[in-house]
Coordinates of N, CA and C in Angstrom, one line a residue:
M916 N 0.8 -1.2 -0.2 CA 0.3 0.0 -0.3 C 0.9 1.1 -0.3
S917 N 0.6 2.6 -0.6 CA 1.5 2.9 -1.0 C 1.3 4.4 0.3
P918 N 2.3 5.2 0.8 CA 1.6 5.8 1.7 C 0.9 6.9 2.0
L919 N 0.7 7.0 0.8 CA -1.0 8.5 0.7 C -2.1 7.2 0.8
L920 N -2.4 6.1 0.0 CA -3.1 5.6 0.4 C -3.3 5.2 1.8
A921 N -2.3 4.7 2.4 CA -2.9 4.5 3.7 C -3.0 5.5 4.8
R922 N -2.6 7.1 4.4 CA -3.3 7.9 4.5 C -4.2 8.4 4.9
L923 N -5.0 7.8 3.3 CA -6.4 7.9 3.1 C -7.2 7.0 3.8
Q924 N -7.1 6.1 4.1 CA -7.4 5.2 4.9 C -7.5 5.1 6.3
A925 N -6.6 6.2 7.1 CA -6.5 6.3 8.5 C -7.6 7.5 8.5
V926 N -7.9 8.8 7.6 CA -8.7 9.4 7.9 C -9.6 9.0 7.4
H927 N -10.2 7.8 6.9 CA -11.7 7.2 6.1 C -12.4 6.9 7.6
Q928 N -11.4 6.2 8.1 CA -11.4 4.9 9.0 C -12.1 6.2 10.4
T929 N -11.0 7.3 10.5 CA -11.2 7.9 11.9 C -12.3 8.4 11.7
V930 N -12.9 9.3 10.3 CA -14.0 9.9 10.4 C -14.8 8.7 10.6
R931 N -15.3 7.5 10.2 CA -16.4 6.5 9.8 C -16.8 5.7 11.2
Q932 N -15.7 6.0 12.4 CA -16.2 5.1 13.4 C -16.5 5.9 14.0
R933 N -16.5 7.7 14.1 CA -17.6 8.0 15.2 C -18.1 9.1 14.5
F934 N -18.8 8.4 12.8 CA -20.3 9.2 12.4 C -21.4 8.2 12.4
I935 N -22.3 9.5 12.6 CA -24.2 8.2 12.7 C -24.4 8.9 11.3
A936 N -24.8 8.4 10.9 CA -25.5 8.9 9.5 C -27.1 8.9 9.5
Q937 N -27.5 10.3 8.9 CA -28.5 10.7 9.4 C -29.2 11.6 8.1
R938 N -30.3 10.8 8.1 CA -31.0 12.2 6.5 C -30.8 12.9 6.7
E939 N -31.0 13.9 6.3 CA -31.0 15.9 6.1 C -32.8 15.7 5.6
I940 N -33.5 16.7 6.1 CA -34.8 16.7 6.0 C -34.6 18.1 4.9
E941 N -33.7 19.0 5.3 CA -33.2 20.0 4.2 C -31.9 20.3 3.4
E942 N -31.7 20.1 2.8 CA -30.3 20.5 2.6 C -29.6 21.1 3.1
R943 N -28.3 21.1 3.6 CA -27.8 22.0 4.2 C -25.9 21.2 4.1
W944 N -25.1 21.8 4.5 CA -23.9 21.5 3.6 C -23.0 22.1 5.5
D945 N -22.8 21.2 6.6 CA -22.4 21.9 7.8 C -20.5 21.2 8.4
M946 N -20.2 22.4 8.2 CA -18.4 22.1 8.6 C -18.7 21.3 9.8
P947 N -17.3 20.6 10.2 CA -17.4 20.1 11.1 C -16.4 21.0 12.5
P948 N -17.1 20.7 13.6 CA -17.3 22.4 14.5 C -15.7 22.4 14.8
P949 N -15.5 23.8 15.3 CA -13.8 24.2 15.2 C -13.2 23.5 16.4
G950 N -12.2 23.1 15.7 CA -11.5 22.1 16.1 C -11.6 20.8 16.1
Y951 N -11.9 20.0 14.9 CA -12.8 19.2 14.7 C -11.4 18.1 14.4
N952 N -10.9 17.1 15.3 CA -10.0 16.5 14.8 C -9.9 14.8 14.9
G953 N -11.6 14.4 14.7 CA -11.5 13.2 14.2 C -12.2 12.1 15.5
E954 N -12.0 13.3 17.1 CA -12.2 12.6 18.0 C -13.7 12.8 17.8
Q955 N -14.7 13.7 17.6 CA -15.4 13.9 17.9 C -17.0 13.2 16.7
T956 N -18.0 12.6 17.7 CA -19.2 12.1 17.3 C -20.1 13.1 16.0
L957 N -19.9 12.7 15.1 CA -20.7 14.1 14.2 C -21.8 13.0 13.8
R958 N -23.0 13.7 13.1 CA -24.9 13.4 13.0 C -24.9 14.0 11.8
D959 N -24.8 13.4 10.8 CA -24.9 14.2 9.7 C -25.1 13.0 8.5
D960 N -25.5 13.4 7.0 CA -25.5 12.6 5.9 C -23.9 12.9 5.0
C961 N -24.5 12.4 3.9 CA -22.7 11.9 2.8 C -22.0 13.6 3.1
D962 N -23.0 14.5 2.7 CA -22.0 16.4 3.2 C -21.3 16.3 4.1
G963 N -21.9 16.4 5.1 CA -21.2 16.2 6.5 C -20.2 15.3 6.8
F964 N -19.9 13.5 6.0 CA -18.9 12.8 6.2 C -17.9 13.0 5.1
C965 N -18.2 13.8 4.1 CA -17.0 14.4 2.6 C -16.3 15.6 3.8
L966 N -17.1 16.6 4.4 CA -16.7 17.7 5.1 C -15.5 17.5 6.2
A967 N -15.9 16.0 6.7 CA -14.9 16.0 7.6 C -13.7 15.4 7.4
C968 N -14.2 14.0 6.5 CA -13.1 14.2 5.7 C -11.8 15.7 5.4
R969 N -12.6 15.9 4.4 CA -11.5 17.1 4.1 C -10.9 17.9 5.1
S970 N -11.5 18.1 6.0 CA -11.3 19.2 7.2 C -9.8 18.1 7.7
L971 N -9.9 17.0 7.4 CA -8.5 15.7 9.0 C -7.9 16.3 7.7
L972 N -7.8 16.0 6.0 CA -6.8 16.0 4.7 C -6.2 17.0 4.7
R973 N -6.7 17.9 4.9 CA -6.3 19.4 5.0 C -5.1 19.6 6.0
Q974 N -6.0 19.2 7.2 CA -4.9 19.6 8.4 C -3.4 18.1 7.9
Q975 N -3.7 17.7 7.3 CA -2.5 16.7 6.8 C -2.1 17.4 5.5
Q976 N -2.7 18.3 5.2 CA -1.8 19.1 3.6 C -2.2 18.5 2.6
I977 N -3.2 17.8 2.7 CA -3.4 16.5 1.1 C -4.8 17.1 0.4
N978 N -4.2 17.7 -0.8 CA -5.5 18.5 -1.5 C -6.1 17.1 -2.0
S979 N -7.4 17.5 -1.5 CA -8.7 17.0 -2.0 C -9.5 17.5 -2.5
R980 N -10.9 17.2 -3.4 CA -11.6 18.2 -3.9 C -13.0 17.1 -3.5
L981 N -14.1 17.6 -3.6 CA -15.6 17.2 -3.6 C -16.1 16.6 -4.8
V982 N -17.1 15.8 -4.7 CA -16.9 15.2 -6.0 C -18.8 15.2 -6.2
Y983 N -19.5 15.6 -6.5 CA -21.1 15.2 -6.9 C -21.4 14.2 -7.6
C984 N -21.6 13.3 -7.3 CA -22.2 11.8 -8.2 C -23.7 11.6 -8.0
E985 N -24.0 11.1 -8.7 CA -25.7 10.3 -9.0 C -25.7 8.6 -8.7
I986 N -26.5 7.8 -7.6 CA -26.0 6.6 -8.2 C -27.8 6.5 -7.7
K987 N -28.3 5.8 -9.2 CA -29.8 5.2 -9.0 C -30.3 6.6 -9.1
G988 N -29.9 7.6 -10.1 CA -31.0 8.6 -9.5 C -30.8 9.5 -7.8
A989 N -30.4 9.3 -7.3 CA -30.2 10.4 -6.2 C -28.9 10.9 -6.2
G990 N -28.7 11.9 -5.7 CA -27.1 12.5 -5.5 C -26.2 12.4 -4.3
H991 N -25.5 12.5 -4.7 CA -24.3 11.7 -3.3 C -23.1 12.4 -3.2
L992 N -22.6 12.9 -2.2 CA -21.5 13.2 -2.4 C -20.3 12.5 -1.8
V993 N -18.9 12.5 -2.2 CA -18.1 11.7 -1.8 C -16.6 12.9 -1.8
V994 N -15.5 12.9 -1.4 CA -14.4 13.3 -1.8 C -13.2 12.6 -2.2
E995 N -12.6 13.0 -3.3 CA -11.4 12.3 -4.6 C -9.9 12.8 -4.3
V996 N -9.0 12.2 -3.9 CA -7.9 12.8 -4.1 C -6.9 11.7 -5.0
D997 N -6.5 12.3 -5.9 CA -5.8 11.6 -6.9 C -6.5 10.5 -7.2
G998 N -7.3 10.1 -7.8 CA -8.2 9.2 -8.2 C -9.2 8.3 -7.1
W999 N -8.3 8.4 -5.4 CA -9.0 7.6 -4.4 C -10.1 8.5 -4.1
I1000 N -10.9 7.5 -3.7 CA -12.5 8.2 -3.5 C -12.9 7.3 -1.7
L1001 N -13.0 8.9 -1.2 CA -13.6 8.6 0.5 C -15.1 8.9 0.5
D1002 N -15.5 7.9 0.5 CA -16.9 8.5 0.8 C -18.1 7.1 2.0
Q1003 N -19.0 7.4 2.3 CA -19.9 7.2 3.7 C -20.1 5.9 3.2
R1004 N -20.3 5.7 2.1 CA -21.2 4.7 1.6 C -20.1 3.2 1.5
Q1005 N -19.1 3.7 1.6 CA -17.3 2.2 1.4 C -17.1 2.1 2.9
K1006 N -16.2 0.4 2.9 CA -16.2 0.4 4.2 C -15.1 0.8 4.0
T1007 N -14.2 1.0 2.7 CA -12.8 1.2 2.8 C -12.5 2.8 1.5
V1008 N -11.3 2.6 1.5 CA -11.2 4.1 0.2 C -11.0 3.2 -0.9
V1009 N -12.1 3.8 -1.8 CA -11.5 3.1 -3.1 C -11.0 3.6 -4.3
A1010 N -10.3 3.2 -5.3 CA -10.6 3.8 -6.8 C -11.5 4.1 -7.3
N1011 N -11.3 5.1 -8.1 CA -12.9 6.0 -8.5 C -13.3 4.9 -9.7
T1012 N -12.4 4.3 -10.5 CA -12.5 3.1 -11.5 C -13.3 2.1 -10.9
L1013 N -13.7 1.8 -9.8 CA -14.1 0.3 -9.4 C -16.2 0.5 -8.9
L1014 N -15.9 2.3 -8.8 CA -17.8 2.6 -8.3 C -18.2 2.6 -9.6
R1015 N -18.5 1.6 -10.3 CA -19.4 1.3 -11.7 C -20.7 2.1 -11.7
D1016 N -21.5 2.0 -10.3 CA -23.0 2.6 -10.5 C -22.9 4.2 -10.0
Y1017 N -21.9 4.7 -10.0 CA -21.9 6.5 -9.5 C -21.4 6.7 -11.1
H1018 N -21.9 7.8 -11.2 CA -22.6 8.9 -12.3 C -21.8 10.2 -11.6
W1019 N -20.8 10.6 -12.1 CA -20.1 11.7 -11.7 C -20.4 13.2 -12.7
R1020 N -21.0 13.4 -11.5 CA -21.5 15.2 -12.1 C -20.5 16.4 -11.9
R1021 N -20.2 16.3 -11.5 CA -19.7 18.3 -10.5 C -18.7 17.6 -9.9
I1022 N -17.0 18.7 -9.6 CA -15.9 18.6 -9.3 C -15.5 20.1 -8.8
S1023 N -15.2 20.0 -7.5 CA -14.6 21.4 -6.6 C -13.4 21.1 -7.0
G1024 N -12.8 22.6 -6.7 CA -11.6 22.6 -7.2 C -10.6 22.2 -5.6
Y1025 N -9.6 22.7 -5.8 CA -8.9 22.6 -4.2 C -9.4 22.8 -3.2
Q1026 N -9.2 24.4 -3.5 CA -9.2 25.5 -2.7 C -10.8 25.6 -2.3
P1027 N -10.9 26.3 -1.1 CA -12.3 27.1 -0.7 C -12.5 28.0 -1.5
G1028 N -13.9 28.3 -2.1 CA -14.3 29.2 -2.9 C -14.0 29.2 -4.4
E1029 N -13.1 28.2 -5.0 CA -12.8 27.6 -6.5 C -14.4 27.1 -7.1
P1030 N -14.3 27.6 -7.9 CA -15.7 27.1 -9.0 C -15.5 25.3 -9.2
W1031 N -16.7 25.3 -8.8 CA -17.7 23.9 -9.3 C -17.1 23.3 -11.1
R1032 N -16.7 22.4 -11.4 CA -16.5 22.3 -13.3 C -17.7 21.0 -13.4
E1033 N -18.7 21.0 -14.3 CA -18.9 19.9 -14.6 C -18.1 18.8 -15.2
I1034 N -18.6 17.1 -15.0 CA -17.9 16.6 -15.2 C -18.7 15.7 -17.0
L1035 N -17.9 15.9 -17.9 CA -18.6 15.5 -19.0 C -18.3 14.0 -19.4
N1036 N -19.3 13.2 -19.0 CA -19.4 11.5 -19.6 C -19.3 11.0 -20.6
P1037 N -18.6 10.4 -21.3 CA -18.6 9.9 -22.6 C -20.1 9.9 -22.8

């Protein structure tokens, strides 16, 4: 396992261990609380999971992007790092090429405030 993949797996597992998935009634993206270090329990949907992962990745100076996708017509958010996907639905970090049911639609920039881009699927 590469050093990067090992670090991604550690972040994914850290968030996953203390994350309680719950459906949102109203769509909103809440950042993890100030001082978030993975030891706090979070209750949220896929957006909250991704923002928690991204927060820990930034603390380690690992560039990441958010990716909006659709699975069976439903919207879903994941985190991408060099083709690796950190996803609330997956038990481990997965290569994006292995997620065949995911239809990639939009991807964020690396820095806050950068524009999202459409993903053109062939």
